[in-house]
Short mmCIF file of C-alpha atoms and ligand atoms in Angstrom, two decimals:
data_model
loop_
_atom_site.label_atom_id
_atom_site.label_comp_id
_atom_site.label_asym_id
_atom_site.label_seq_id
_atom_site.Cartn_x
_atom_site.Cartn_y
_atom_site.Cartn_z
CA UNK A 300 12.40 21.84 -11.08
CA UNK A 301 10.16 19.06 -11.67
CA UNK A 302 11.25 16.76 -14.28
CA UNK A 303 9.99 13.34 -13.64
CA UNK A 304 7.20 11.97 -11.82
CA UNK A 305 8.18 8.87 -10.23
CA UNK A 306 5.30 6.84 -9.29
CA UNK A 307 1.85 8.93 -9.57
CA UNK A 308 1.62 8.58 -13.19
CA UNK A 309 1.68 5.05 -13.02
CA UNK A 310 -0.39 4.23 -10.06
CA UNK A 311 -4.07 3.57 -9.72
CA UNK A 312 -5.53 3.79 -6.25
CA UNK A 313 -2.55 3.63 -4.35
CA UNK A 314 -2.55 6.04 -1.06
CA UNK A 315 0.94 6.27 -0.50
CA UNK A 316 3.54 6.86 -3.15
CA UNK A 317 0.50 8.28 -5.10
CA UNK A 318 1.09 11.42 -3.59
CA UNK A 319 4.69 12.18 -4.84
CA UNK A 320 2.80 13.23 -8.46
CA UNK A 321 4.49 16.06 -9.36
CA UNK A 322 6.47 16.67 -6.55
CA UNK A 323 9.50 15.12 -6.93
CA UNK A 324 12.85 15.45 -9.20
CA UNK A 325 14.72 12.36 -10.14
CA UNK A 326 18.00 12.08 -12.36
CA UNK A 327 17.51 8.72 -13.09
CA UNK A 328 14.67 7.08 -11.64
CA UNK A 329 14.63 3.76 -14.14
CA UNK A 330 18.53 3.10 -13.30
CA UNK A 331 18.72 3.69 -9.60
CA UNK A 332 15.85 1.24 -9.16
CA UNK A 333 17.04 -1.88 -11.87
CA UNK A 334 18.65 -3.44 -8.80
CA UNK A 335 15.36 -3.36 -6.73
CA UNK A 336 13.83 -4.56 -9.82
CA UNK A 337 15.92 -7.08 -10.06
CA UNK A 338 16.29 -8.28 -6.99
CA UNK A 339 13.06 -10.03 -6.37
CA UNK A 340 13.89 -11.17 -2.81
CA UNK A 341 14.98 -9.27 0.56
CA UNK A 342 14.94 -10.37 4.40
CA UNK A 343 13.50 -7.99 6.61
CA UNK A 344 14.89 -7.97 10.40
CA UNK A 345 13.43 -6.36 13.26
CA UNK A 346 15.89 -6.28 15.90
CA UNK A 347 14.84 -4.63 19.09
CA UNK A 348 14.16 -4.95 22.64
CA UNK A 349 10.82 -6.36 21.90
CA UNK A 350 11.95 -9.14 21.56
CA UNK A 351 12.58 -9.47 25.50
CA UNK A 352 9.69 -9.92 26.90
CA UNK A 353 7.47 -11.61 24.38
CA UNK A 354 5.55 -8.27 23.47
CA UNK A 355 4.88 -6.40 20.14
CA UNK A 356 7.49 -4.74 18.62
CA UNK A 357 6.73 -0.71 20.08
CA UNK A 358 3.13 -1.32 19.63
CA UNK A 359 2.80 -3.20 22.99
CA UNK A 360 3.56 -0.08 25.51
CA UNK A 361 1.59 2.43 22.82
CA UNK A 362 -1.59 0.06 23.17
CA UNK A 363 -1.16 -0.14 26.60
CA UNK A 364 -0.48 -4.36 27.09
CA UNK A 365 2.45 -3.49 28.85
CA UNK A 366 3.70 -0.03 30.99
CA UNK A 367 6.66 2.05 29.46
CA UNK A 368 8.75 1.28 32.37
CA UNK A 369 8.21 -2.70 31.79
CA UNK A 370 8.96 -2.04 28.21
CA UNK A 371 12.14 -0.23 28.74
CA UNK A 372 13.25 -2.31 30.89
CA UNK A 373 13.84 -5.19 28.14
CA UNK A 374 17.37 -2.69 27.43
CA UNK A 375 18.71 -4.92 30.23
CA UNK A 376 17.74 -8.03 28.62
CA UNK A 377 18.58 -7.18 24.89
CA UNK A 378 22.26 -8.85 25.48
CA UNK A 379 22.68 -9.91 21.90
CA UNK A 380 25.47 -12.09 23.42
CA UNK A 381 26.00 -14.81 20.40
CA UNK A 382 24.74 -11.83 18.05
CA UNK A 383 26.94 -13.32 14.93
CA UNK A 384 26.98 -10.42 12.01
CA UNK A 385 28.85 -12.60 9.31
CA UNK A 386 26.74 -15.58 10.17
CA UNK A 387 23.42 -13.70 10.08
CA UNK A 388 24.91 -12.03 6.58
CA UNK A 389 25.79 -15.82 5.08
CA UNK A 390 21.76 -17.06 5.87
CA UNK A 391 20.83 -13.97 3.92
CA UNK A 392 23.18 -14.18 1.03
CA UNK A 393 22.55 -18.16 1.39
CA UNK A 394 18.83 -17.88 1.03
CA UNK A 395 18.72 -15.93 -2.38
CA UNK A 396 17.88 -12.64 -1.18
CA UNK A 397 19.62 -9.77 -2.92
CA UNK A 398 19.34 -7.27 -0.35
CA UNK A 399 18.30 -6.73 3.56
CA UNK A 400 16.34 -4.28 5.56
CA UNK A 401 17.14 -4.22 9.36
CA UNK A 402 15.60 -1.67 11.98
CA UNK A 403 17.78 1.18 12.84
CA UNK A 404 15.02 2.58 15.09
CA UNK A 405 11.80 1.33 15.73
CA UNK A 406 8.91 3.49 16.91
CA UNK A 407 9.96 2.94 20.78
CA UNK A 408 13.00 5.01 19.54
CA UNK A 409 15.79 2.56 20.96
CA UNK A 410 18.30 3.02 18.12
CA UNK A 411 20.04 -0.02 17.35
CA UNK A 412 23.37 1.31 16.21
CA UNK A 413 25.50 3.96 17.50
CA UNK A 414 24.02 7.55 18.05
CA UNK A 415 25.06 10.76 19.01
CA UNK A 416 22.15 12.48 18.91
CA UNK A 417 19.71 10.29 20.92
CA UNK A 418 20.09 9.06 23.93
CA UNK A 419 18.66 5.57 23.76
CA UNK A 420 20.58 2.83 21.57
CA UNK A 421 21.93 -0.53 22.16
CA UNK A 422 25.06 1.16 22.36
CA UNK A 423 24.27 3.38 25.49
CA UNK A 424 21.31 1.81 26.80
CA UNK A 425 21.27 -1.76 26.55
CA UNK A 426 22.88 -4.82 27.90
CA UNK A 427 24.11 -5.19 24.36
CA UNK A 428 26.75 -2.49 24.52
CA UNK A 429 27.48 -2.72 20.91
CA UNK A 430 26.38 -0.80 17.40
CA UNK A 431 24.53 -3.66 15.71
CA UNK A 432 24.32 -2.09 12.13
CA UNK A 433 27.82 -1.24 11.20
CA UNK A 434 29.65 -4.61 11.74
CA UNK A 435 26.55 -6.48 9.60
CA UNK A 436 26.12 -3.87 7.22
CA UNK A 437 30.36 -4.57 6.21
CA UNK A 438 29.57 -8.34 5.94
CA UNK A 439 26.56 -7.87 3.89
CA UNK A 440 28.76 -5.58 1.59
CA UNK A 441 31.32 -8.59 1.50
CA UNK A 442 28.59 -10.53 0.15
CA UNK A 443 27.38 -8.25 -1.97
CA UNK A 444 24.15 -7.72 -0.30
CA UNK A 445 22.08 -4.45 -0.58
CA UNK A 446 21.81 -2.69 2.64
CA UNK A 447 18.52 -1.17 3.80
CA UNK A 448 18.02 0.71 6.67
CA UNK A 449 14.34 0.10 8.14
CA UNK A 450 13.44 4.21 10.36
CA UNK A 451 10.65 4.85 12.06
CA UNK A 452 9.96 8.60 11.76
CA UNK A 453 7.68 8.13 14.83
CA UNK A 454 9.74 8.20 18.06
CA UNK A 455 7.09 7.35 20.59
CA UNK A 456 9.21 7.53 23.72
CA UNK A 457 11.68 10.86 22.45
CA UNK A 458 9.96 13.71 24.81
CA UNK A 459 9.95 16.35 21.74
CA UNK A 460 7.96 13.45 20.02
CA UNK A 461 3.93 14.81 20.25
CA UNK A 462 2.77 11.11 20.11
CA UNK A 463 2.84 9.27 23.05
CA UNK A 464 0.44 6.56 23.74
CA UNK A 465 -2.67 4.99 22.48
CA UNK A 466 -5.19 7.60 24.41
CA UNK A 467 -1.98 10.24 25.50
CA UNK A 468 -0.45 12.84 23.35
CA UNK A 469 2.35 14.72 24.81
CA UNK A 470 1.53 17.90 22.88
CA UNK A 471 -0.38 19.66 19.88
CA UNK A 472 2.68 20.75 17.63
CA UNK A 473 0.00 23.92 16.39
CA UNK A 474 0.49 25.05 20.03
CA UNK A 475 4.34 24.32 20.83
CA UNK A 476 6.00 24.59 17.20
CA UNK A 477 9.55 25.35 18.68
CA UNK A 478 9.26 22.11 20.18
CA UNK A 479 8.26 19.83 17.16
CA UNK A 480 11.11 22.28 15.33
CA UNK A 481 13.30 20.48 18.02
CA UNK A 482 11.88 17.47 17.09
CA UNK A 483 12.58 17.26 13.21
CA UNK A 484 15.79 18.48 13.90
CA UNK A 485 16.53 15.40 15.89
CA UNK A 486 15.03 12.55 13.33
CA UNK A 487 16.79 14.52 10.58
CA UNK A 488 20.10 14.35 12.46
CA UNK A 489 19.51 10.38 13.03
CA UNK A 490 18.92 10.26 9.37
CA UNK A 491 22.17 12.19 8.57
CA UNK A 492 24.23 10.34 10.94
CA UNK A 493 22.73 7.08 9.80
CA UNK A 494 23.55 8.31 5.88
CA UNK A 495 27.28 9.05 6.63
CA UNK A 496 27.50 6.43 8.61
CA UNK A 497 26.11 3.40 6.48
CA UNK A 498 25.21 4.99 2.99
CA UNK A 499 22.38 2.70 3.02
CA UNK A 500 21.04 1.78 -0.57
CA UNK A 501 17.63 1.69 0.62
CA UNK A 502 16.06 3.60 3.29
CA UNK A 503 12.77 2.01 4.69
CA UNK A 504 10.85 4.58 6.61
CA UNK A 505 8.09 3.72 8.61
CA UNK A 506 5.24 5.40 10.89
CA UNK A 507 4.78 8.52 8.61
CA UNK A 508 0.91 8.51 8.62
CA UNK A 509 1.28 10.20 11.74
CA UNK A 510 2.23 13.53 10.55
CA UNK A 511 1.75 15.39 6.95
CA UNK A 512 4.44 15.82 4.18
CA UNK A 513 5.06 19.51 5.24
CA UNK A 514 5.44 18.46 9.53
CA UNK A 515 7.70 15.60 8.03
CA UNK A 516 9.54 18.25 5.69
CA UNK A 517 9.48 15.24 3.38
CA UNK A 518 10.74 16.83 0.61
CA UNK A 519 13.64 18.11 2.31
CA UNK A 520 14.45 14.79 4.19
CA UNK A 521 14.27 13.04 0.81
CA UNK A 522 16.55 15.57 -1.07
CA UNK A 523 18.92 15.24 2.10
CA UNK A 524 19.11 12.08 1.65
CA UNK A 525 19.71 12.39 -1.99
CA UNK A 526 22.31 14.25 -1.91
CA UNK A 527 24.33 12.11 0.34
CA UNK A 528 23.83 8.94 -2.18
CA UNK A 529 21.49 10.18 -5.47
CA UNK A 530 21.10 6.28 -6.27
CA UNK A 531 19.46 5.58 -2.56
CA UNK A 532 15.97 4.18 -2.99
CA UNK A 533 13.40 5.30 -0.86
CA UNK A 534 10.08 3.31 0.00
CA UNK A 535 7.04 4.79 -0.16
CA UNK A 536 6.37 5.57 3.67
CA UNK A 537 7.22 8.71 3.57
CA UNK A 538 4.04 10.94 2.94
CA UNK A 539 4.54 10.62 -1.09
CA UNK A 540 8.44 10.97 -1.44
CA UNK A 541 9.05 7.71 -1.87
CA UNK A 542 10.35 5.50 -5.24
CA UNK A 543 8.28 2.63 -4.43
CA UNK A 544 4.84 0.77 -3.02
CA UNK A 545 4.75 -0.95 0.10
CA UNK A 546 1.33 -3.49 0.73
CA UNK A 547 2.10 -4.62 4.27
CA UNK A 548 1.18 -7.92 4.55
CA UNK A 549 -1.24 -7.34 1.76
CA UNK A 550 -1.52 -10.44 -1.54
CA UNK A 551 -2.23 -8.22 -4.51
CA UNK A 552 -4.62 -10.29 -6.98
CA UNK A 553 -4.25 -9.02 -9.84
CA UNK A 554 -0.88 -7.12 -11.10
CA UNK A 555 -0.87 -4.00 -9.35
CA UNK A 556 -0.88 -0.97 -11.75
CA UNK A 557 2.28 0.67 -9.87
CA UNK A 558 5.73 -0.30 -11.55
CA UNK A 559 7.73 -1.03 -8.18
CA UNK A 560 6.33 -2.50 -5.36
CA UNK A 561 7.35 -4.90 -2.53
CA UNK A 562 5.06 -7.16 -0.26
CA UNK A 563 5.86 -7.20 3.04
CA UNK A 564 5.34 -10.22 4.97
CA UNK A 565 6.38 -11.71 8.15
CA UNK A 566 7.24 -15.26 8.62
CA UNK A 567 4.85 -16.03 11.60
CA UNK A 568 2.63 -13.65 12.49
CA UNK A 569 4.89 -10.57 14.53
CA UNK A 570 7.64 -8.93 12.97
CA UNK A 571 9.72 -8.83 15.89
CA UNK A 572 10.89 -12.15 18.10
CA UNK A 573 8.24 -13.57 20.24
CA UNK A 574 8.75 -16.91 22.39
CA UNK A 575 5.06 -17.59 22.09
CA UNK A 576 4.17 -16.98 18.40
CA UNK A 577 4.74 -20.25 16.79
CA UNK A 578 2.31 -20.07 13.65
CA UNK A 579 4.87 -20.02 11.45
CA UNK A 580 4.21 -20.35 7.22
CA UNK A 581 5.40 -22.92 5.55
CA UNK A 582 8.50 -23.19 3.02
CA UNK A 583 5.94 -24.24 0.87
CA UNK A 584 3.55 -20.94 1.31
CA UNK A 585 6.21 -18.73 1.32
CA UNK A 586 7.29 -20.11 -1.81
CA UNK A 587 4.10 -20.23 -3.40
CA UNK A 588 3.37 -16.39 -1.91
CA UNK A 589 7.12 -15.75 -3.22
CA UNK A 590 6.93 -16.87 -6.86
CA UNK A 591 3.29 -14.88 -6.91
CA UNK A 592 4.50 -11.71 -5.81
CA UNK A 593 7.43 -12.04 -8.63
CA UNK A 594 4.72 -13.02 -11.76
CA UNK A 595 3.05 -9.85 -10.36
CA UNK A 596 6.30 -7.47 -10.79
CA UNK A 597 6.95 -7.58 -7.38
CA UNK A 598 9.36 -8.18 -5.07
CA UNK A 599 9.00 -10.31 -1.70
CA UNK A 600 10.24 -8.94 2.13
CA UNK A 601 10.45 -11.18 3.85
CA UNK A 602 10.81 -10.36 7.70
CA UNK A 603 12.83 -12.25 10.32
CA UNK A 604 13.20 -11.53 13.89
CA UNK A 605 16.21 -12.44 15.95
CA UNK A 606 16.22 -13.29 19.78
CA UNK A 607 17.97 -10.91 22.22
CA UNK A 608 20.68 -12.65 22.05
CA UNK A 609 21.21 -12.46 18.76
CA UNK A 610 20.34 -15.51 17.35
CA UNK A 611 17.32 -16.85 15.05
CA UNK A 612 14.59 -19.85 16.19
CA UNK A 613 14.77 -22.84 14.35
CA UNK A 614 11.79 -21.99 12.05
CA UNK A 615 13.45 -19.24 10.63
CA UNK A 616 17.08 -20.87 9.94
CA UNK A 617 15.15 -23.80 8.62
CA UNK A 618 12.91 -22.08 6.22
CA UNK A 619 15.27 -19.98 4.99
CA UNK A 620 17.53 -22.79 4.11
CA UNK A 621 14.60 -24.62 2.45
CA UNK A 622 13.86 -21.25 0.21
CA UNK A 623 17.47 -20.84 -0.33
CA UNK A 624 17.65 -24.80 -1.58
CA UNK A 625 14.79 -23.41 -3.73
CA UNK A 626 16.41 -20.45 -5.39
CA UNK A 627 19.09 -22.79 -6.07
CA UNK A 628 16.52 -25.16 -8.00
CA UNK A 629 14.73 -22.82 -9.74
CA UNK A 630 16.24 -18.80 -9.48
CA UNK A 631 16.71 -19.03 -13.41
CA UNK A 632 12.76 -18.54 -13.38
CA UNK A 633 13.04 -15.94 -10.62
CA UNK A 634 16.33 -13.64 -10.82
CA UNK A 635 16.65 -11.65 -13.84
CA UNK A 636 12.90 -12.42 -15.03
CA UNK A 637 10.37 -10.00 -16.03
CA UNK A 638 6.76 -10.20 -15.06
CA UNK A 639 5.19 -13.36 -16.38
CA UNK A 640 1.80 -13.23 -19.16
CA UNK A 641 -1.69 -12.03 -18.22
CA UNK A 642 -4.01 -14.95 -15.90
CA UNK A 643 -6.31 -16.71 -17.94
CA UNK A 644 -3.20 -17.96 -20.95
CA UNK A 645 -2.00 -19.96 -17.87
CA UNK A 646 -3.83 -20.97 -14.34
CA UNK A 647 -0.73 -20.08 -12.20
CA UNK A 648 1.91 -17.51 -11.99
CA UNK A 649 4.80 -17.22 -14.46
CA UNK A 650 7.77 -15.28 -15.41
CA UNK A 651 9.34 -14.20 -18.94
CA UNK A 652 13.02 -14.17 -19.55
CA UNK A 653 14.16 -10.67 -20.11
CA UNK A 654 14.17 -10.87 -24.27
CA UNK A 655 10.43 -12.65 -23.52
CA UNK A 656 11.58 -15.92 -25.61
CA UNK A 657 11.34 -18.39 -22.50
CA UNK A 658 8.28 -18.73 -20.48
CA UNK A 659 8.71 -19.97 -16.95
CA UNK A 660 5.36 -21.78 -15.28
CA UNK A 661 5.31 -22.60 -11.95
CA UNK A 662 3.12 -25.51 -10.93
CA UNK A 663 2.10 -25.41 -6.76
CA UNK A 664 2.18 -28.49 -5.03
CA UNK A 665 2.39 -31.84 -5.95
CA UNK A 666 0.23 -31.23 -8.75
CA UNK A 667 1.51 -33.28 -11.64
CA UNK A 668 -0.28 -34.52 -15.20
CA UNK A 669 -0.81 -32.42 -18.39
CA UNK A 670 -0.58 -28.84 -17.41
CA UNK A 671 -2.40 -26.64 -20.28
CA UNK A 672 -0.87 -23.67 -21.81
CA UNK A 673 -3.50 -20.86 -23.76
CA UNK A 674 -3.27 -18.78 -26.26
CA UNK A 675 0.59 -18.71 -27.20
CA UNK A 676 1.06 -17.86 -30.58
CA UNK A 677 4.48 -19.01 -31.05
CA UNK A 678 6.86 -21.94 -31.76
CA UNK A 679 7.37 -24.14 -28.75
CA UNK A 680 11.17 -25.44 -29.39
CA UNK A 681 11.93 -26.96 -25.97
CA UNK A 682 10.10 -27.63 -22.87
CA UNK A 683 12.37 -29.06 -19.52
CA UNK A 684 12.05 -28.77 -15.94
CA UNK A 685 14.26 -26.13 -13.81
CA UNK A 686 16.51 -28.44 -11.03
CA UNK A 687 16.15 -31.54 -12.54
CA UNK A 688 16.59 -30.70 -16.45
CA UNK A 689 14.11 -32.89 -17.59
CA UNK A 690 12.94 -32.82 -20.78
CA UNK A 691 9.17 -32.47 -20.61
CA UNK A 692 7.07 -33.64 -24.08
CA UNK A 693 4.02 -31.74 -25.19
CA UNK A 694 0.67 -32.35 -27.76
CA UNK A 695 -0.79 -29.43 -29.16
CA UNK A 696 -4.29 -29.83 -28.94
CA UNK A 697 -7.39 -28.20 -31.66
CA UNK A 698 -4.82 -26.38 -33.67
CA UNK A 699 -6.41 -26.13 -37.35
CA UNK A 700 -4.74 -25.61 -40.07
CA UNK A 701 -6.95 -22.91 -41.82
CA UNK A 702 -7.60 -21.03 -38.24
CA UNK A 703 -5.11 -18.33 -36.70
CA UNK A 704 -6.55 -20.12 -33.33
CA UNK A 705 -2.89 -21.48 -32.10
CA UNK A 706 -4.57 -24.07 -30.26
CA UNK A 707 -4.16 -25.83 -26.95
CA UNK A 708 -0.14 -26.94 -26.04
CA UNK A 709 -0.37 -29.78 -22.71
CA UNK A 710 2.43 -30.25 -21.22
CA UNK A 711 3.38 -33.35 -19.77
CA UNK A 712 4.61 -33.08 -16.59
CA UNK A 713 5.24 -36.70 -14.83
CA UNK A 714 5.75 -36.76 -11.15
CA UNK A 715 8.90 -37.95 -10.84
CA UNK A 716 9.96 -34.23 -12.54
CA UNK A 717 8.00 -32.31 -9.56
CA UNK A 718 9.92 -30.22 -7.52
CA UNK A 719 8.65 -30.69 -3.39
CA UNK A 720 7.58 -27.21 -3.32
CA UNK A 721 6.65 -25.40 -6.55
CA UNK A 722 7.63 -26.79 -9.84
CA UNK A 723 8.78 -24.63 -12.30
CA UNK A 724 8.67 -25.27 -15.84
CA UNK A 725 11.01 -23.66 -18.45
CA UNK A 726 9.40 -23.38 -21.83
CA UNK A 727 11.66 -22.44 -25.25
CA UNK A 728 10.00 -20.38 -27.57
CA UNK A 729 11.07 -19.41 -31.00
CA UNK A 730 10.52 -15.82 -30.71
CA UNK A 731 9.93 -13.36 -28.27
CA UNK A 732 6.14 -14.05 -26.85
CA UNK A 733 2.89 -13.27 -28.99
CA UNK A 734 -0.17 -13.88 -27.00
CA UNK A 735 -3.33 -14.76 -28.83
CA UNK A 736 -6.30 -13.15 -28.08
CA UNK A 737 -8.62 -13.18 -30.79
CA UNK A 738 -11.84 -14.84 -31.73
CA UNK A 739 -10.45 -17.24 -34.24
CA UNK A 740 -11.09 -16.59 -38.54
CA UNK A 741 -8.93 -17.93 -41.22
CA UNK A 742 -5.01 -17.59 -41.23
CA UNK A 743 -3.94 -14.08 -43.61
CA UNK A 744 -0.72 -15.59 -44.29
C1 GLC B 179 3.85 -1.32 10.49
C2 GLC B 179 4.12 -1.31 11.97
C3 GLC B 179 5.46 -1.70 12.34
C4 GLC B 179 6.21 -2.61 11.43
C5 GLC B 179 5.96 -2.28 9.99
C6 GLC B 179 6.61 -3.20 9.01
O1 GLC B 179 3.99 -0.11 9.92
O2 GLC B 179 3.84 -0.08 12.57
O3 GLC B 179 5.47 -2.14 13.64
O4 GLC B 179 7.53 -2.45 11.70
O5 GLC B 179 4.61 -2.22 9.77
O6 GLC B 179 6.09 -3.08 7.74
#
């Protein structure tokens, strides 16, 4: 029985999780997600033998830049010798992120933690010899870290698997249905082993615009799921049974009309390791691309990707430590927040406190002076700075006394109050928010 739509009512335009109108059941979609909601920030890790031999993660043997054999052969490589599970756990937690999503399987089908039903893992197959979910999965838990489990549905290199390469299908499934039969067996067993195994608390599938809803049985794999753990989110990658949207390395401009969504992102410009990929973002843009996703009601994912042996290139143990000094600074405007007021009352991005009585503006750069607040029809009581507590003074400018016009409030922000990244200013009000809209006319009261 249908009884709640989860996303389609409130989406415009979106392809994916659009399609789950009226198709799925939830018990209790609002409460299963308030963590995601509230979480704001989550590392992303793709772990995998791409990371070898400085080549795309799966992409590189399906495009044809490098053979299957060469790509294979980075098993051997993928030692993850110094791989460190409670260290990698403590940057995470350390960096403000409330949850994780790591690869279980990418689309080259080398699982990354124990299988029985495939034969390729880092377990069997790789110079690693060891499951790398479980042990990080239990020190995320100690930390209190959500767990997500990143699957590819496509399993380019399983020989049941119709997709092969770029220009090279194995098979039409139309033709051979006992086979692709064999085949959903097989990613639904991963899934089931990977549910008992972990109970993740947020499954991240990938790859599923390769196949329909119906070849995917989507609506079983979801209720499977489900039933293991009914509070498991599920992203929207998986033909319209998902909980939530996913813009891949996509800046929304305006508010997207979906209630949950999460930008992913990468941190240079691969989402797997590679030696030669060194255009890394800045603390500062991630912060800046950070704080904008969260005034838009969104969360940010932001992916990592470890070396083969297990550990992380400066950039990302650096930048991660600078966003973590960050959170530290300024999470009060972040965690716990609700989307911020419409553009156009203020020229950057801003959060509300849950009861909508404080107003959080964040100010990019090292942009300091009188920074102009529009339209706020309330009581200011108390303007300071997050990190530094300052207390900030402010002139309320063309405020008449006759006119329901609540005038112009400048803020005085003096540079030794900036923070080095994004400033963010925390601003009192006397009542929950009342934005002014209007053309002006006399006061009625
Ligand atoms: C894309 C790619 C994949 C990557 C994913 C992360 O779907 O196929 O390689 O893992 O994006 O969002």
């Amino acid at each position: 029985m249908i009884k709640k739509v989860i996303l389609g009512a409130l989406l415009i335009g979106t392809a994916i999780v659009g399609k789950a109108q009226n198709k799925i059941a939830e018990h209790d979609i609002e409460g299963k997600m308030k963590w995601f909601e509230e979480a704001k920030l989550g590392i992303f890790i793709h772990a995998g033998i791409y990371s070898v031999a400085d080549v795309s993660e799966s992409w590189s043997f399906h495009n044809g830049t490098i053979s299957v054999d060469d790509y294979m052969k980075q098993q051997n490589g993928y030692t993850l010798s110094k791989y460190d599970p409670a260290a990698w756990a403590e940057m995470i937690k350390d960096c403000g992120a409330r949850y994780c999503v790591i690869t279980t399987k990418h689309h080259d089908g080398v699982a990354m933690y124990n299988t029985k039903v495939g034969k390729l893992s880092a377990v069997k197959t790789c110079a690693a010899k060891k499951d790398m979910i479980k042990p990080f999965f239990e020190e995320l838990r100690k930390r209190e870290v959500k767990c997500g489990a990143y699957f590819s549905l496509i399993d380019w290199t399983h020989n049941d698997y119709p997709g092969y390469l770029k220009n090279k299908e194995r098979y039409d499934i139309k033709k051979e249905p006992a086979r692709w039969e064999r085949f959903q067996k097989f990613f639904q067993g991963q899934i089931k082993e990977i549910s008992d195994a972990f109970n993740p608390d947020l499954w991240w599938f990938d790859g599923d615009w390769e196949h329909s809803a119906e070849e995917w049985q989507a609506e079983k794999t979801r209720n499977m799921i489900l039933e293991k753990n009914a509070n498991t989110i599920i992203n929207g990658r998986l033909q319209g049974y998902g909980d939530y949207d996913t813009p891949e390395q996509n800046f929304p401009v305006v508010r997207p009309a979906f209630k949950w969504w999460e930008l992913c992102m990468t941190m240079n410009e691969n989402w797997g390791y590679r030696v030669s990929d060194n255009n890394w973002k800045t603390p500062y843009e991630i912060i800046t691309i950070f704080v904008d996703a969260v005034s838009n009601g969104g969360n940010l994912l932001l992916d990592i990707g470890p070396k083969p042996d297990g550990t992380y290139p400066e950039p990302v143990v650096s930048t991660l430590k600078e966003l973590g000094d960050w959170n530290k600074r300024n999470g009060e405007g972040i965690f716990g927040t609700i989307p911020g007021i419409p553009q156009g009352h203020y020229y950057g991005p801003t959060t509300l406190s849950k009861d909508s009585k404080t107003l959080f503006l964040f100010v990019h750069g090292k942009t300091s002076g009188q920074v102009l607040l529009k339209g706020i029809d309330n009581k200011i009581q108390d303007i300071t700075v997050l990190g530094s507590n300052v207390k900030l003074t402010h002139k309320v400018v063309g405020k008449i006394s006759w006119s329901s016009v609540p005038g112009l409030v400048y803020i005085d922000l003096p540079e030794t109050a900036i923070d080095k990244y994004v400033t963010c200013i925390k601003v009192t009000l006397d009542a929950p928010i009342k934005l002014y809209r209007g053309k002006g006319g006399f006061l009625t009261n």
